[in-house]
XYZ file of N, CA and C in Angstrom:
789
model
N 50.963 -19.185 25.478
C 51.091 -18.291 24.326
C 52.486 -17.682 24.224
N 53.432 -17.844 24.990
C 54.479 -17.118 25.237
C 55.512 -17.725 24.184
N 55.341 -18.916 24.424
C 56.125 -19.722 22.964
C 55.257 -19.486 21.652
N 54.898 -18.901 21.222
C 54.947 -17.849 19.967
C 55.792 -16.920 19.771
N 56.045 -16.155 20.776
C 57.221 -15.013 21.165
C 58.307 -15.670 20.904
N 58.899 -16.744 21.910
C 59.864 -17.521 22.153
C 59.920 -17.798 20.783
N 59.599 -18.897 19.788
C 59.490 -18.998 18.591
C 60.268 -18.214 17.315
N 58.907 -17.185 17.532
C 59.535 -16.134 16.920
C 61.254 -15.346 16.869
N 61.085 -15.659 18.427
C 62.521 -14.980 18.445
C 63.902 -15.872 18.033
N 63.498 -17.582 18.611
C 64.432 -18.044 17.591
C 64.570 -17.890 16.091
N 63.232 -17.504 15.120
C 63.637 -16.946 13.726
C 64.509 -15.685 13.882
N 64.363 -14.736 14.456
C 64.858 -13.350 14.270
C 66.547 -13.742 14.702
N 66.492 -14.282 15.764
C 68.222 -14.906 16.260
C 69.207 -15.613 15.049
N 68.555 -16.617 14.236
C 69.181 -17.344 13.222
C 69.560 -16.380 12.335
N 68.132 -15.113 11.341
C 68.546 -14.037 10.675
C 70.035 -13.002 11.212
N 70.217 -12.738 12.541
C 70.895 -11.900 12.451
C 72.525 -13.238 12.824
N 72.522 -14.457 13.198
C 73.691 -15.238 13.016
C 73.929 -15.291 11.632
N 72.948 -15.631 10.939
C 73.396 -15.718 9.692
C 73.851 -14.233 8.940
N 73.436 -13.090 8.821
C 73.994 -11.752 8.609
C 75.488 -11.386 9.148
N 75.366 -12.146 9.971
C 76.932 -11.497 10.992
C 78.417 -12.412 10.413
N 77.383 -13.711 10.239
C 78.693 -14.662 9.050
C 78.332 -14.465 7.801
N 79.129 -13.367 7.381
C 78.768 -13.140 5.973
C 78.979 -14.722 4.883
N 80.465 -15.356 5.369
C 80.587 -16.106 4.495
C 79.829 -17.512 4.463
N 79.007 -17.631 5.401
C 77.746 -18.600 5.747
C 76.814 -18.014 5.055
N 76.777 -17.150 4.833
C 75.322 -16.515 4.794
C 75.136 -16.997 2.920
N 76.359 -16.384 2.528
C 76.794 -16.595 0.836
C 77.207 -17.822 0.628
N 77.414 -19.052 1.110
C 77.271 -20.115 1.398
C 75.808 -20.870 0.866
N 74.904 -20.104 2.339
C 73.807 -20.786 2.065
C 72.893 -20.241 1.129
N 73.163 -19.438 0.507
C 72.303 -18.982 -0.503
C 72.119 -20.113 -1.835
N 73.418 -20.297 -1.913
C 73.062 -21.009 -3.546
C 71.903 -22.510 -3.554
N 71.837 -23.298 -2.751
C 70.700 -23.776 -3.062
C 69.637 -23.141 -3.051
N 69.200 -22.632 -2.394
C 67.831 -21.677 -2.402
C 67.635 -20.802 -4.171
N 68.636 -20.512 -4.536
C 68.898 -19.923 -6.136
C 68.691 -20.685 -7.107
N 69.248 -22.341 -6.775
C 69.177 -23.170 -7.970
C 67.604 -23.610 -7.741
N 66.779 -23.572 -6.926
C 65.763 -24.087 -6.286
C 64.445 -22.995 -6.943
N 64.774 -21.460 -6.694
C 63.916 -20.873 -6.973
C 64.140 -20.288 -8.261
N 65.001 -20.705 -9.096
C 64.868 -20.625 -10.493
C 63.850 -21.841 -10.927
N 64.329 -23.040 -11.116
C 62.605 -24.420 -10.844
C 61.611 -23.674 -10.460
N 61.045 -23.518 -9.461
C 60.093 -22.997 -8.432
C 59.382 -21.978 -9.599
N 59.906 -21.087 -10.123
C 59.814 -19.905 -11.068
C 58.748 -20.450 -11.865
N 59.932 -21.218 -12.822
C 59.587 -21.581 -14.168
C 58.133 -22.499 -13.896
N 57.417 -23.454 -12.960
C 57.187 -24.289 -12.557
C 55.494 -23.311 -12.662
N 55.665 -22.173 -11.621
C 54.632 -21.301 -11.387
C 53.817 -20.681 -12.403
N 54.805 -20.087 -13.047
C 55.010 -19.388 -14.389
C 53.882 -20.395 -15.611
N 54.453 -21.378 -15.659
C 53.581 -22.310 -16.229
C 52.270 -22.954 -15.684
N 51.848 -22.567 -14.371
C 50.713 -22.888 -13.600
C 50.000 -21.485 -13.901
N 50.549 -20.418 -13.802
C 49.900 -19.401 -14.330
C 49.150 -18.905 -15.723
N 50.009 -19.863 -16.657
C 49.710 -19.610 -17.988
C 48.462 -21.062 -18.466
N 48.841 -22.146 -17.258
C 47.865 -23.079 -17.957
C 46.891 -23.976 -16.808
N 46.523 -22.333 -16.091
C 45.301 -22.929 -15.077
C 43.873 -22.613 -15.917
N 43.920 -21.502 -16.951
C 42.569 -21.599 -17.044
C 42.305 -22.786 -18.266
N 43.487 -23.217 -19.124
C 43.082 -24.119 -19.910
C 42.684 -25.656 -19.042
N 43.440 -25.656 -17.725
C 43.425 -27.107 -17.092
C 41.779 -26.997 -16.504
N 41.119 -25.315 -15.998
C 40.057 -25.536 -14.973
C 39.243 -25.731 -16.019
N 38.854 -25.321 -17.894
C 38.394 -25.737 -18.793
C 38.358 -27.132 -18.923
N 39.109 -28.043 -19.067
C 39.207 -29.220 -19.524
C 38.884 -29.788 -18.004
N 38.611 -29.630 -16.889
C 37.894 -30.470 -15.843
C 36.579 -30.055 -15.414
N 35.873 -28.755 -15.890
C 35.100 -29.225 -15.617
C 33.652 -28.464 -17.207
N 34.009 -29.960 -17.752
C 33.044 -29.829 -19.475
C 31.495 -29.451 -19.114
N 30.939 -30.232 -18.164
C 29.799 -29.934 -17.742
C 29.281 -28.751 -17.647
N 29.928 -27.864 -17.206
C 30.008 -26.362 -17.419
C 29.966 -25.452 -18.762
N 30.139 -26.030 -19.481
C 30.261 -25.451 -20.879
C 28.998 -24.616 -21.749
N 28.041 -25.009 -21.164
C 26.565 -24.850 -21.637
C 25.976 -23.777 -20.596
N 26.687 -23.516 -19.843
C 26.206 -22.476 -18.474
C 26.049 -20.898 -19.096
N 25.423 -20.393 -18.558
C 24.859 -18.812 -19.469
C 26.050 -18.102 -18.278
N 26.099 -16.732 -18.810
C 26.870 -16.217 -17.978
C 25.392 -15.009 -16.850
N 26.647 -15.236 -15.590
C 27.756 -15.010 -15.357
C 28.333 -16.494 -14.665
N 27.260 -17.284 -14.467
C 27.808 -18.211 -13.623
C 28.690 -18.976 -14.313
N 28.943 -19.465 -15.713
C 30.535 -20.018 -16.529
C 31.572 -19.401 -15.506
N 31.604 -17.605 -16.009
C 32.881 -17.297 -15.600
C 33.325 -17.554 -14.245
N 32.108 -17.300 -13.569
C 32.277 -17.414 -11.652
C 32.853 -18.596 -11.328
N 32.139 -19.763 -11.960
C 32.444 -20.988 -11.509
C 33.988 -21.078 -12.076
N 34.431 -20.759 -13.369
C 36.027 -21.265 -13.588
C 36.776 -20.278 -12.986
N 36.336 -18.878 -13.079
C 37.831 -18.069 -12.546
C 37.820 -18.322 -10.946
N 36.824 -18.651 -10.289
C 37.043 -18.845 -8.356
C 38.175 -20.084 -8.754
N 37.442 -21.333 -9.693
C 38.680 -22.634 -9.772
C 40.324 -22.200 -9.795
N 39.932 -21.139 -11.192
C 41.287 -21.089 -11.544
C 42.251 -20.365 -10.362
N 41.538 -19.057 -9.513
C 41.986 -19.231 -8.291
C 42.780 -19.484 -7.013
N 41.429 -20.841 -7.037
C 41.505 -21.861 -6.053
C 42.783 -22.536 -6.622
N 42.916 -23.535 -7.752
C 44.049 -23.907 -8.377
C 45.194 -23.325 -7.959
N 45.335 -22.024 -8.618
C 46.550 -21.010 -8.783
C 47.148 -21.046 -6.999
N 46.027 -21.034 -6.358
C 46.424 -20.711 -4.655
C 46.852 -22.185 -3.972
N 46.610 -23.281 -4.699
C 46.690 -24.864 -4.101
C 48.403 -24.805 -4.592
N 48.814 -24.877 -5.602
C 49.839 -24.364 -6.352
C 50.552 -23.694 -5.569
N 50.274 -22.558 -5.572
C 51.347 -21.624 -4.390
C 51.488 -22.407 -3.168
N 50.562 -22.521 -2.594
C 50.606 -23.509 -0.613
C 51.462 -24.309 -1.292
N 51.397 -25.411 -2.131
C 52.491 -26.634 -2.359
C 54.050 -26.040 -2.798
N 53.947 -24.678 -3.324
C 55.413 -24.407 -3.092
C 56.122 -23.746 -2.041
N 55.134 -23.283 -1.636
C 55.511 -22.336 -0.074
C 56.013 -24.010 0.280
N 55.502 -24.978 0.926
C 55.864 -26.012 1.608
C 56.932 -27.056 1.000
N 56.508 -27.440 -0.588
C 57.839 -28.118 -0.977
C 58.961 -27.397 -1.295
N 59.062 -25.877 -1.136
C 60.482 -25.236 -1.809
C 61.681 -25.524 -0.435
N 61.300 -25.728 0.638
C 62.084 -26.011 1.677
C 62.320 -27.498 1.313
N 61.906 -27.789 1.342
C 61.871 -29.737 1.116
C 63.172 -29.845 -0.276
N 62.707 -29.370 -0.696
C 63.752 -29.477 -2.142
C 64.570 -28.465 -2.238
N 64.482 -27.361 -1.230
C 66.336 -26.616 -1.661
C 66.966 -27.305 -0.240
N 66.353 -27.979 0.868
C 67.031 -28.841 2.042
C 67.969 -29.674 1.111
N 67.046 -30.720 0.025
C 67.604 -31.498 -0.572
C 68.875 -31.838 -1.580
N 68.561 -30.094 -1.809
C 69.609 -29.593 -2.858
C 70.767 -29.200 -2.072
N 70.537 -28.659 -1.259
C 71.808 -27.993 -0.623
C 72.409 -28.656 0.818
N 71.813 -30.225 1.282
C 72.400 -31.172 1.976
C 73.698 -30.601 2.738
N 74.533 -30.662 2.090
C 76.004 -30.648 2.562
C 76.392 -29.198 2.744
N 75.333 -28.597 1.891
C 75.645 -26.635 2.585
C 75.391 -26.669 3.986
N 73.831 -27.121 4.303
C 73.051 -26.931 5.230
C 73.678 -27.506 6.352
N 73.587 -28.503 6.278
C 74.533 -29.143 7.821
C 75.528 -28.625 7.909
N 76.512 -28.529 7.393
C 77.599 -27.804 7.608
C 77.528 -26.723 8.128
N 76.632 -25.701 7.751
C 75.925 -24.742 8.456
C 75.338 -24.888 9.993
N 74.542 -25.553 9.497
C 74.107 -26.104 11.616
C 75.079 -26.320 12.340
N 76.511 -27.055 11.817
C 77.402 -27.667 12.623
C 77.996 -26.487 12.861
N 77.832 -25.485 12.397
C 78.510 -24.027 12.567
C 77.804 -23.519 13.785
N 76.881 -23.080 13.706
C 75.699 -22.812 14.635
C 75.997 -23.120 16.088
N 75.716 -24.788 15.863
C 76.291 -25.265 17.455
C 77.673 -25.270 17.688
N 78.584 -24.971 16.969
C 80.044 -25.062 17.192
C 79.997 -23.504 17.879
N 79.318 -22.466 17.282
C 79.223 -20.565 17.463
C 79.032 -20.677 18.969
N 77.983 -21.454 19.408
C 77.143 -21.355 20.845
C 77.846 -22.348 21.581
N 78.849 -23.175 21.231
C 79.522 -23.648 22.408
C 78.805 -24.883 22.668
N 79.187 -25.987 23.116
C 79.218 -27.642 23.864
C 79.625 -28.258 22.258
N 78.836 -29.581 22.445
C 79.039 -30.856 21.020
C 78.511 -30.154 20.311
N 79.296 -31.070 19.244
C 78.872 -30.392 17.562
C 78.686 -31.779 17.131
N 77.604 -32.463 17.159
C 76.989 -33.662 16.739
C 77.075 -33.770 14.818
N 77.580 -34.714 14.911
C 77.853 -34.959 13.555
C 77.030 -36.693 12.960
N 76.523 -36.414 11.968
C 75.778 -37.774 11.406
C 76.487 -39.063 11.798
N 77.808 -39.211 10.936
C 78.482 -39.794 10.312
C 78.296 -40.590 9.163
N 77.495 -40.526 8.865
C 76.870 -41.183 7.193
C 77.179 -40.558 6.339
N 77.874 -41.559 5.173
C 77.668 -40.914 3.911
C 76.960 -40.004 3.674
N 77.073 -39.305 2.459
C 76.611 -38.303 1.948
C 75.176 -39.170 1.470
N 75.795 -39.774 0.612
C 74.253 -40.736 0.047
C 73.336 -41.213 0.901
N 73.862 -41.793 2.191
C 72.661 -42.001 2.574
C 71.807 -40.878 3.285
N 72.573 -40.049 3.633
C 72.115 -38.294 4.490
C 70.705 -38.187 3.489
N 71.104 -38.318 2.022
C 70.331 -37.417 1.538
C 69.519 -38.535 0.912
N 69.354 -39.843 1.202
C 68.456 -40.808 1.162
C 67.291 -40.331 2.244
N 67.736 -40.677 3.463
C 66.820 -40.019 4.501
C 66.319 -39.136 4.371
N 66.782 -37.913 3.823
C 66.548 -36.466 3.781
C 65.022 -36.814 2.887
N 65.523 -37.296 1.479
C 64.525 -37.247 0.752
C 63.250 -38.171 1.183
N 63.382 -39.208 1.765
C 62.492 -40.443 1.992
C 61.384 -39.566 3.090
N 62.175 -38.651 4.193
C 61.136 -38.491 5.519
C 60.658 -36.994 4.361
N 61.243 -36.230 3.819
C 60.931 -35.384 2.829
C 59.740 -35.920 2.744
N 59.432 -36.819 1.853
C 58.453 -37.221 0.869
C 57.147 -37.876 1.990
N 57.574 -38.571 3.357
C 56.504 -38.650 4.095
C 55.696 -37.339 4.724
N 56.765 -36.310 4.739
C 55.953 -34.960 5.324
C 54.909 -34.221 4.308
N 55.401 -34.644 2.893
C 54.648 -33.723 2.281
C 53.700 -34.558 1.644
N 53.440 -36.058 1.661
C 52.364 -36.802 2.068
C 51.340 -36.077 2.898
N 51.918 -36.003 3.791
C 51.018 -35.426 5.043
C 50.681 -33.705 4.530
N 51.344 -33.092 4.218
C 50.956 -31.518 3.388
C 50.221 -31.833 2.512
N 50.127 -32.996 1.477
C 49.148 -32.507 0.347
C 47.560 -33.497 0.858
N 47.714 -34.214 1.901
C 46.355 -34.453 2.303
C 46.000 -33.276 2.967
N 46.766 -32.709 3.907
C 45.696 -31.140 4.684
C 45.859 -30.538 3.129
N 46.422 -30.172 2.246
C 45.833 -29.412 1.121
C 44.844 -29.767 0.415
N 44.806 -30.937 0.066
C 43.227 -31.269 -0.488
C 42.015 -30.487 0.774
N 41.948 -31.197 1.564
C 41.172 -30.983 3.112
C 41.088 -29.477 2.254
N 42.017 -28.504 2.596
C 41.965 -26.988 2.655
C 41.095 -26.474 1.570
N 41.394 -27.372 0.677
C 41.043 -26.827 -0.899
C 39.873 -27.132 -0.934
N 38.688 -27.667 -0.399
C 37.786 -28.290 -0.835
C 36.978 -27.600 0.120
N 37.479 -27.355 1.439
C 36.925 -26.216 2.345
C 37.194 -24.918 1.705
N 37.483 -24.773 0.933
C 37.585 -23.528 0.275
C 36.380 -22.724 -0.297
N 35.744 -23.883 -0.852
C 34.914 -23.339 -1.441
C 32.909 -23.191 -0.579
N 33.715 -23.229 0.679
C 32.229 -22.649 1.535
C 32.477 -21.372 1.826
N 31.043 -20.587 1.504
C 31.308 -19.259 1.544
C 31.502 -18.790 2.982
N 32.851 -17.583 2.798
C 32.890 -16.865 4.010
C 33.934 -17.453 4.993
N 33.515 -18.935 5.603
C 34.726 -19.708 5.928
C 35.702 -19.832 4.844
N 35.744 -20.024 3.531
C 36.594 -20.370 2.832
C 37.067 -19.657 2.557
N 37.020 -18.246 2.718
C 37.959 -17.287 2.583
C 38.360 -16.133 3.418
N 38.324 -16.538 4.838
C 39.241 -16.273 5.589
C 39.456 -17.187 6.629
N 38.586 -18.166 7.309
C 39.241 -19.196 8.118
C 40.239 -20.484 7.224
N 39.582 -20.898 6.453
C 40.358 -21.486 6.048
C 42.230 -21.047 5.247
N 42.006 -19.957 5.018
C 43.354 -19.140 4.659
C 44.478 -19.252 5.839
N 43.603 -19.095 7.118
C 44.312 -18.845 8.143
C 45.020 -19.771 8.704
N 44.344 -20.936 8.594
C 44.761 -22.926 9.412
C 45.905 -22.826 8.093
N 45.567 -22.634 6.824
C 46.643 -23.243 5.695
C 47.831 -22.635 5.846
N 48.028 -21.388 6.231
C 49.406 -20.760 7.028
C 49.847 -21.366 8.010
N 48.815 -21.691 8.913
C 49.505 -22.467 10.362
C 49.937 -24.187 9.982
N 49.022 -24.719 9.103
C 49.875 -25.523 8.690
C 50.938 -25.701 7.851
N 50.980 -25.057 6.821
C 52.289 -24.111 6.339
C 53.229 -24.049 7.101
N 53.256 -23.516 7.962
C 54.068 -22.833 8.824
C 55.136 -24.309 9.793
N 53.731 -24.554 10.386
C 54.639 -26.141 10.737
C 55.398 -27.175 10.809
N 54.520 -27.415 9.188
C 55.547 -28.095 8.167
C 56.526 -27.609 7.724
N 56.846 -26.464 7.515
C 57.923 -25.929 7.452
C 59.094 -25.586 8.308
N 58.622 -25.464 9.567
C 59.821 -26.158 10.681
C 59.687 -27.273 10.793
N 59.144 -28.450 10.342
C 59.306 -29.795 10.911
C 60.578 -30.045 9.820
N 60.322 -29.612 8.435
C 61.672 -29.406 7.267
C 62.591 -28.905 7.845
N 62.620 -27.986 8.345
C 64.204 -26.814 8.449
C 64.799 -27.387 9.797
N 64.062 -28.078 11.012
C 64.606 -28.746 12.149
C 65.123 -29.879 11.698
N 64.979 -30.273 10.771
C 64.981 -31.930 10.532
C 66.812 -31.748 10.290
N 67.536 -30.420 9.553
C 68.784 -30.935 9.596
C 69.265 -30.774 10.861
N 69.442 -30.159 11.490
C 70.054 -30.129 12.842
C 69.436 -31.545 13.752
N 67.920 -32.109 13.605
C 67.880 -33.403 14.501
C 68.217 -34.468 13.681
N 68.458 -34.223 11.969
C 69.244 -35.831 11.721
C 70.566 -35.787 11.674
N 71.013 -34.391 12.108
C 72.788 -34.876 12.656
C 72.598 -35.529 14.063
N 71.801 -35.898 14.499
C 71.772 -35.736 16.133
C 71.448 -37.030 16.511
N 71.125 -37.894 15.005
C 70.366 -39.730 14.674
C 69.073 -39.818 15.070
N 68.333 -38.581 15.106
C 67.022 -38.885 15.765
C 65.986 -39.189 14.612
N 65.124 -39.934 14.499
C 64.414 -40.760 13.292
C 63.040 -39.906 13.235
N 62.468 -40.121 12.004
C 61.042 -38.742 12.082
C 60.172 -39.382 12.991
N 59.371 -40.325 13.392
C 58.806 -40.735 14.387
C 59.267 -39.961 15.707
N 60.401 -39.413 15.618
C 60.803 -38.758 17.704
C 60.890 -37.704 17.176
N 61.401 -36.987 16.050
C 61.287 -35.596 15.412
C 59.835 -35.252 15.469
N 58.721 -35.460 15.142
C 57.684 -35.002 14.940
C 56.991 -34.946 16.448
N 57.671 -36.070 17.541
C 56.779 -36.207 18.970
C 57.312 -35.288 19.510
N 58.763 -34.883 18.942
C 59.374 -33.541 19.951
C 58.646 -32.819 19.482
N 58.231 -32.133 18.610
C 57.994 -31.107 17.560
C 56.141 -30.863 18.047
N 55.529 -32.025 18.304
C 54.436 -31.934 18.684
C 54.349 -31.521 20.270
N 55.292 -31.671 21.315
C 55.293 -30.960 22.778
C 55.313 -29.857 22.564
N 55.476 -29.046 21.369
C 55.661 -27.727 21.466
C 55.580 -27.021 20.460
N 53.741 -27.248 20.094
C 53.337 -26.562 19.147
C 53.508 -25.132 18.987
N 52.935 -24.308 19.917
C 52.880 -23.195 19.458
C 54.897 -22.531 19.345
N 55.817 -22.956 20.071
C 56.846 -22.420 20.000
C 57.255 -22.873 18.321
N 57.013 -23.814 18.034
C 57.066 -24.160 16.056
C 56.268 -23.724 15.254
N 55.027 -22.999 15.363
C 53.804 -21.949 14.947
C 54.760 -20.554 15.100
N 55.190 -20.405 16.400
C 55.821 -19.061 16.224
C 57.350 -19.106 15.465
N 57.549 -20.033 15.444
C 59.106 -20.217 14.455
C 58.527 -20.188 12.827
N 57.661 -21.024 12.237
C 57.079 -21.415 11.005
C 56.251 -20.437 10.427
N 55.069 -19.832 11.067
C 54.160 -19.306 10.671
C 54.753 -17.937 10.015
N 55.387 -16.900 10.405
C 55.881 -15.625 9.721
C 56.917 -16.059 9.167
N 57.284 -17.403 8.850
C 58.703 -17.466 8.107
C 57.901 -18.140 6.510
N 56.619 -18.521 6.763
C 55.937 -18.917 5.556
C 55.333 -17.583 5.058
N 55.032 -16.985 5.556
C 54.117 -15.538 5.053
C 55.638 -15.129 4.577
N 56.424 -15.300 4.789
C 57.847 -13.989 4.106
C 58.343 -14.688 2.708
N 57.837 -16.180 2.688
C 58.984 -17.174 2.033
C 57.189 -16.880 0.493
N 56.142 -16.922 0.882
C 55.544 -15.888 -0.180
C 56.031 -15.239 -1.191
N 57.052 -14.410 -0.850
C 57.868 -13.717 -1.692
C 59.013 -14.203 -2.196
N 59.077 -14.577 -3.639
C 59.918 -15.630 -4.077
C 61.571 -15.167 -3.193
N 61.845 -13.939 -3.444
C 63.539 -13.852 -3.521
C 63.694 -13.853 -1.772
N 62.899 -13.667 -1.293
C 62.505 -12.869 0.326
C 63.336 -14.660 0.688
N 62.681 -15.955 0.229
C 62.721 -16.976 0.900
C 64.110 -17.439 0.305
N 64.928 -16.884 -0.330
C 65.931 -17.086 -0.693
C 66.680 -16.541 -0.005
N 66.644 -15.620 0.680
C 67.435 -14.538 1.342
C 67.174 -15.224 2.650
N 66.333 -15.612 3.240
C 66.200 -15.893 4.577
C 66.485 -17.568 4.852
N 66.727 -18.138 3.869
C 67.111 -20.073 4.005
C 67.971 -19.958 4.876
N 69.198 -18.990 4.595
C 70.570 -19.435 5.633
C 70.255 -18.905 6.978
N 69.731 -17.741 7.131
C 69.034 -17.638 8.422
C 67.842 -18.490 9.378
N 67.219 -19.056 8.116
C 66.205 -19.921 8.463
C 67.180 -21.130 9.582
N 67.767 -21.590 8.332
C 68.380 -23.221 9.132
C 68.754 -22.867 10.290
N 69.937 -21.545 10.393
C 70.370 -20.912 11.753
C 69.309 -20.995 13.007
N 67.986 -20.936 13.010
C 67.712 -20.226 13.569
C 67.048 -21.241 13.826
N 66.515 -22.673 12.971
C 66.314 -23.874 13.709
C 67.211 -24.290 14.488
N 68.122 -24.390 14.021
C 69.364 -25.225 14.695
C 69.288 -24.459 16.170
N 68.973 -23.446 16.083
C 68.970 -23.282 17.913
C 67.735 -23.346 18.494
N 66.485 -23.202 17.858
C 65.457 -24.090 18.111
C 65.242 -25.102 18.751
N 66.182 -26.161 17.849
C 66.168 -27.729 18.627
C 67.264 -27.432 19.323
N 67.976 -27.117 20.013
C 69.234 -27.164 20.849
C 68.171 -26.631 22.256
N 67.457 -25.621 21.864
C 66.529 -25.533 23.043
C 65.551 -26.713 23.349
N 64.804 -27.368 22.240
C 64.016 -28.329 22.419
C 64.354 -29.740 22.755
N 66.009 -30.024 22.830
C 66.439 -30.973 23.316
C 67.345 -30.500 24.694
N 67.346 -29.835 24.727
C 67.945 -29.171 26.334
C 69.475 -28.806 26.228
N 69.947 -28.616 24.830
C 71.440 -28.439 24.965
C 71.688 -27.041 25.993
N 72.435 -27.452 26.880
C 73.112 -26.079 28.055
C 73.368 -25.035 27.300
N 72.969 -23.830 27.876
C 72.094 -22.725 27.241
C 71.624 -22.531 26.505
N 70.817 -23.739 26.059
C 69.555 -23.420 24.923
C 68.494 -23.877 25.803
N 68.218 -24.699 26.661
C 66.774 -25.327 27.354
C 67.317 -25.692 28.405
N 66.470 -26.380 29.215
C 65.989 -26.834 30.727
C 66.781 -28.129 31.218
N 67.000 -28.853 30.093
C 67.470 -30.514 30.371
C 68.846 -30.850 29.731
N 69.322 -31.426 30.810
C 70.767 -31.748 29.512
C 70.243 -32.561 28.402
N 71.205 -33.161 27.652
C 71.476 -33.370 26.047
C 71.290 -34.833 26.695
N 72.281 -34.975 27.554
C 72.629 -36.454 27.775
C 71.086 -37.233 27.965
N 70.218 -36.070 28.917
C 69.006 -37.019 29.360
C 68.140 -37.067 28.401
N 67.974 -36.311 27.182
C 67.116 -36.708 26.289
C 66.488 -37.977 25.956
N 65.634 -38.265 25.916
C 65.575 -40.037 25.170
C 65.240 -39.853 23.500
N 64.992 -38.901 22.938
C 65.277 -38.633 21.501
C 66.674 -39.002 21.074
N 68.052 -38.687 21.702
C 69.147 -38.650 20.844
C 69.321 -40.143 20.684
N 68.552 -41.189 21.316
C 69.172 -42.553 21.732
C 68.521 -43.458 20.314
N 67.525 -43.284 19.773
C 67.136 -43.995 18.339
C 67.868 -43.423 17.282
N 68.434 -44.138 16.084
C 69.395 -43.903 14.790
C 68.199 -44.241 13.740
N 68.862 -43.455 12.913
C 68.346 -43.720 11.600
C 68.395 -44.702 11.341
C-alpha cells in the first residue's frame, strides 16, 4: 500500500517542478487550452442533446404512465451525461498529449536534464513521434471505452451502481491516465506499448496513486489545464523511478530490458 503514497508523491513533485519553472510551466499550458476549448464545446452539446438522444433510443417507452417515463429517461440521460464525462476525463489527456507533442517532450527532456544523468532523446521525426503517439493513443482508449461500456451497464444495478461501480471507473480512469502521461517520457526512451503497459502493470498501485487524484482534479475543466505541465513533470520522474534511473529507483538504466525494444 505504500506505493499509493509513493505515487502520489510523484504527482505532488512534478506540480511543484513545474511551478518553480515558470517558463515550462507557460509552455505547457497551451495545449491543454486549445484542447479544453474542444472538450467545452463538445460537452456543452452532450448537455443540450442527451435528453433528445435518450428520447429517440428508447421509443418503447413512450406509452409508459408516469413516473416511470421520467425515471427511466432522466437516470439514462444521467447515465449518458456521466459515460460522456469518464470519456473526457480519459481522452482529454490522449488528445492535448497529441496536440502538444513537441511541448511535452521537450518538457520531460527538461525534467531529466533538472535531475541529472541521460537525457534520452527519440530521434524520430516529428511525424512519426506523433504517428505512434496517436496509433498506441487509439489502442489505449480501445481498451477505456470497453471498461466504459462494462461500467455503464453495471450502472444500472441498484446500489452497486452507484457507488461501487463509481469507484473502479476512477481507478480505471486514473490508470489510464498515467499509462497516457508516462507514455511521453517511455517513448523518448524507444520502449514500445507492449513493455510500457508490462512495466506499468509491476506496479499497480504506485500508478493508482499517481492517476487516481490526478483524474478526480482533471474533473474540473480549468483545474486539468493547470496541472498538464505538472502532470507530465511528475510522470517523467515516475518512470525514471520505474526504470531505475540513479536516484530515481533500485536498478540502473543500463540493466533494464525495457529500454532494449524500438518502436
Amino acid at each position: 500500500m505504500s506505493d499509493l503514497g509513493v505515487g502520489f508523491g510523484y504527482l505532488m513533485k512534478g506540480q511543484r517542478w513545474a511551478f518553480r519553472h515558470g517558463r515550462w510551466f507557460g509552455f505547457g499550458l497551451l495545449p491543454g487550452l486549445i484542447t479544453l476549448v474542444v472538450y467545452a464545446g463538445a460537452l456543452t452539446g452532450l448537455g443540450y442533446g442527451a435528453d433528445d438522444f435518450v428520447a429517440w433510443a428508447t421509443p418503447f417507452a413512450d406509452d409508459w404512465s408516469s413516473p416511470w417515463l421520467g425515471l427511466l429517461r432522466n437516470t439514462l440521460v444521467v447515465l449518458v451525461f456521466v459515460f460522456g464525462l469518464f470519456l473526457a476525463v480519459i481522452t482529454f489527456t490522449a488528445v492535448t498529449l497529441l496536440v502538444g507533442q513537441p511541448f511535452y517532450e521537450s518538457l520531460s527532456e527538461e525534467v531529466d536534464r533538472s535531475e541529472g544523468g541521460q537525457v534520452p532523446e527519440s530521434g524520430l521525426p516529428l511525424w512519426r513521434e506523433l504517428w505512434i503517439s496517436a496509433r498506441d493513443s487509439l489502442r489505449i482508449l480501445l481498451r477505456v471505452a470497453l471498461y466504459g461500456v462494462l461500467l455503464f451497464a453495471l450502472g444500472f444495478i441498484p446500489v452497486i451502481g452507484q457507488t461501487v461501480v463509481p469507484a473502479i471507473g476512477f481507478c480505471v480512469s486514473g490508470y489510464f491516465l498515467a499509462q497516457e502521461l508516462t507514455s511521453v517520457a517511455l517513448q523518448r526512451r524507444g520502449m514500445v506499448l507492449a513493455d510500457r503497459l508490462t512495466l506499468l502493470r509491476g506496479r499497480r498501485l504506485l500508478v493508482l496513486g499517481f492517476g487516481v487524484p490526478l483524474t478526480l482534479s482533471f474533473l474540473v475543466p480549468f483545474v486539468a489545464v493547470l496541472l498538464m505541465p505538472g502532470a507530465v513533470a511528475g510522470a517523467t520522474l515516475l518512470v525514471r523511478d520505474l526504470i531505475g534511473v540513479p536516484g530515481g529507483g533500485a536498478v540502473g538504466a543500463a540493466q533494464s530490458p525495457y529500454t532494449l525494444r524500438k518502436n
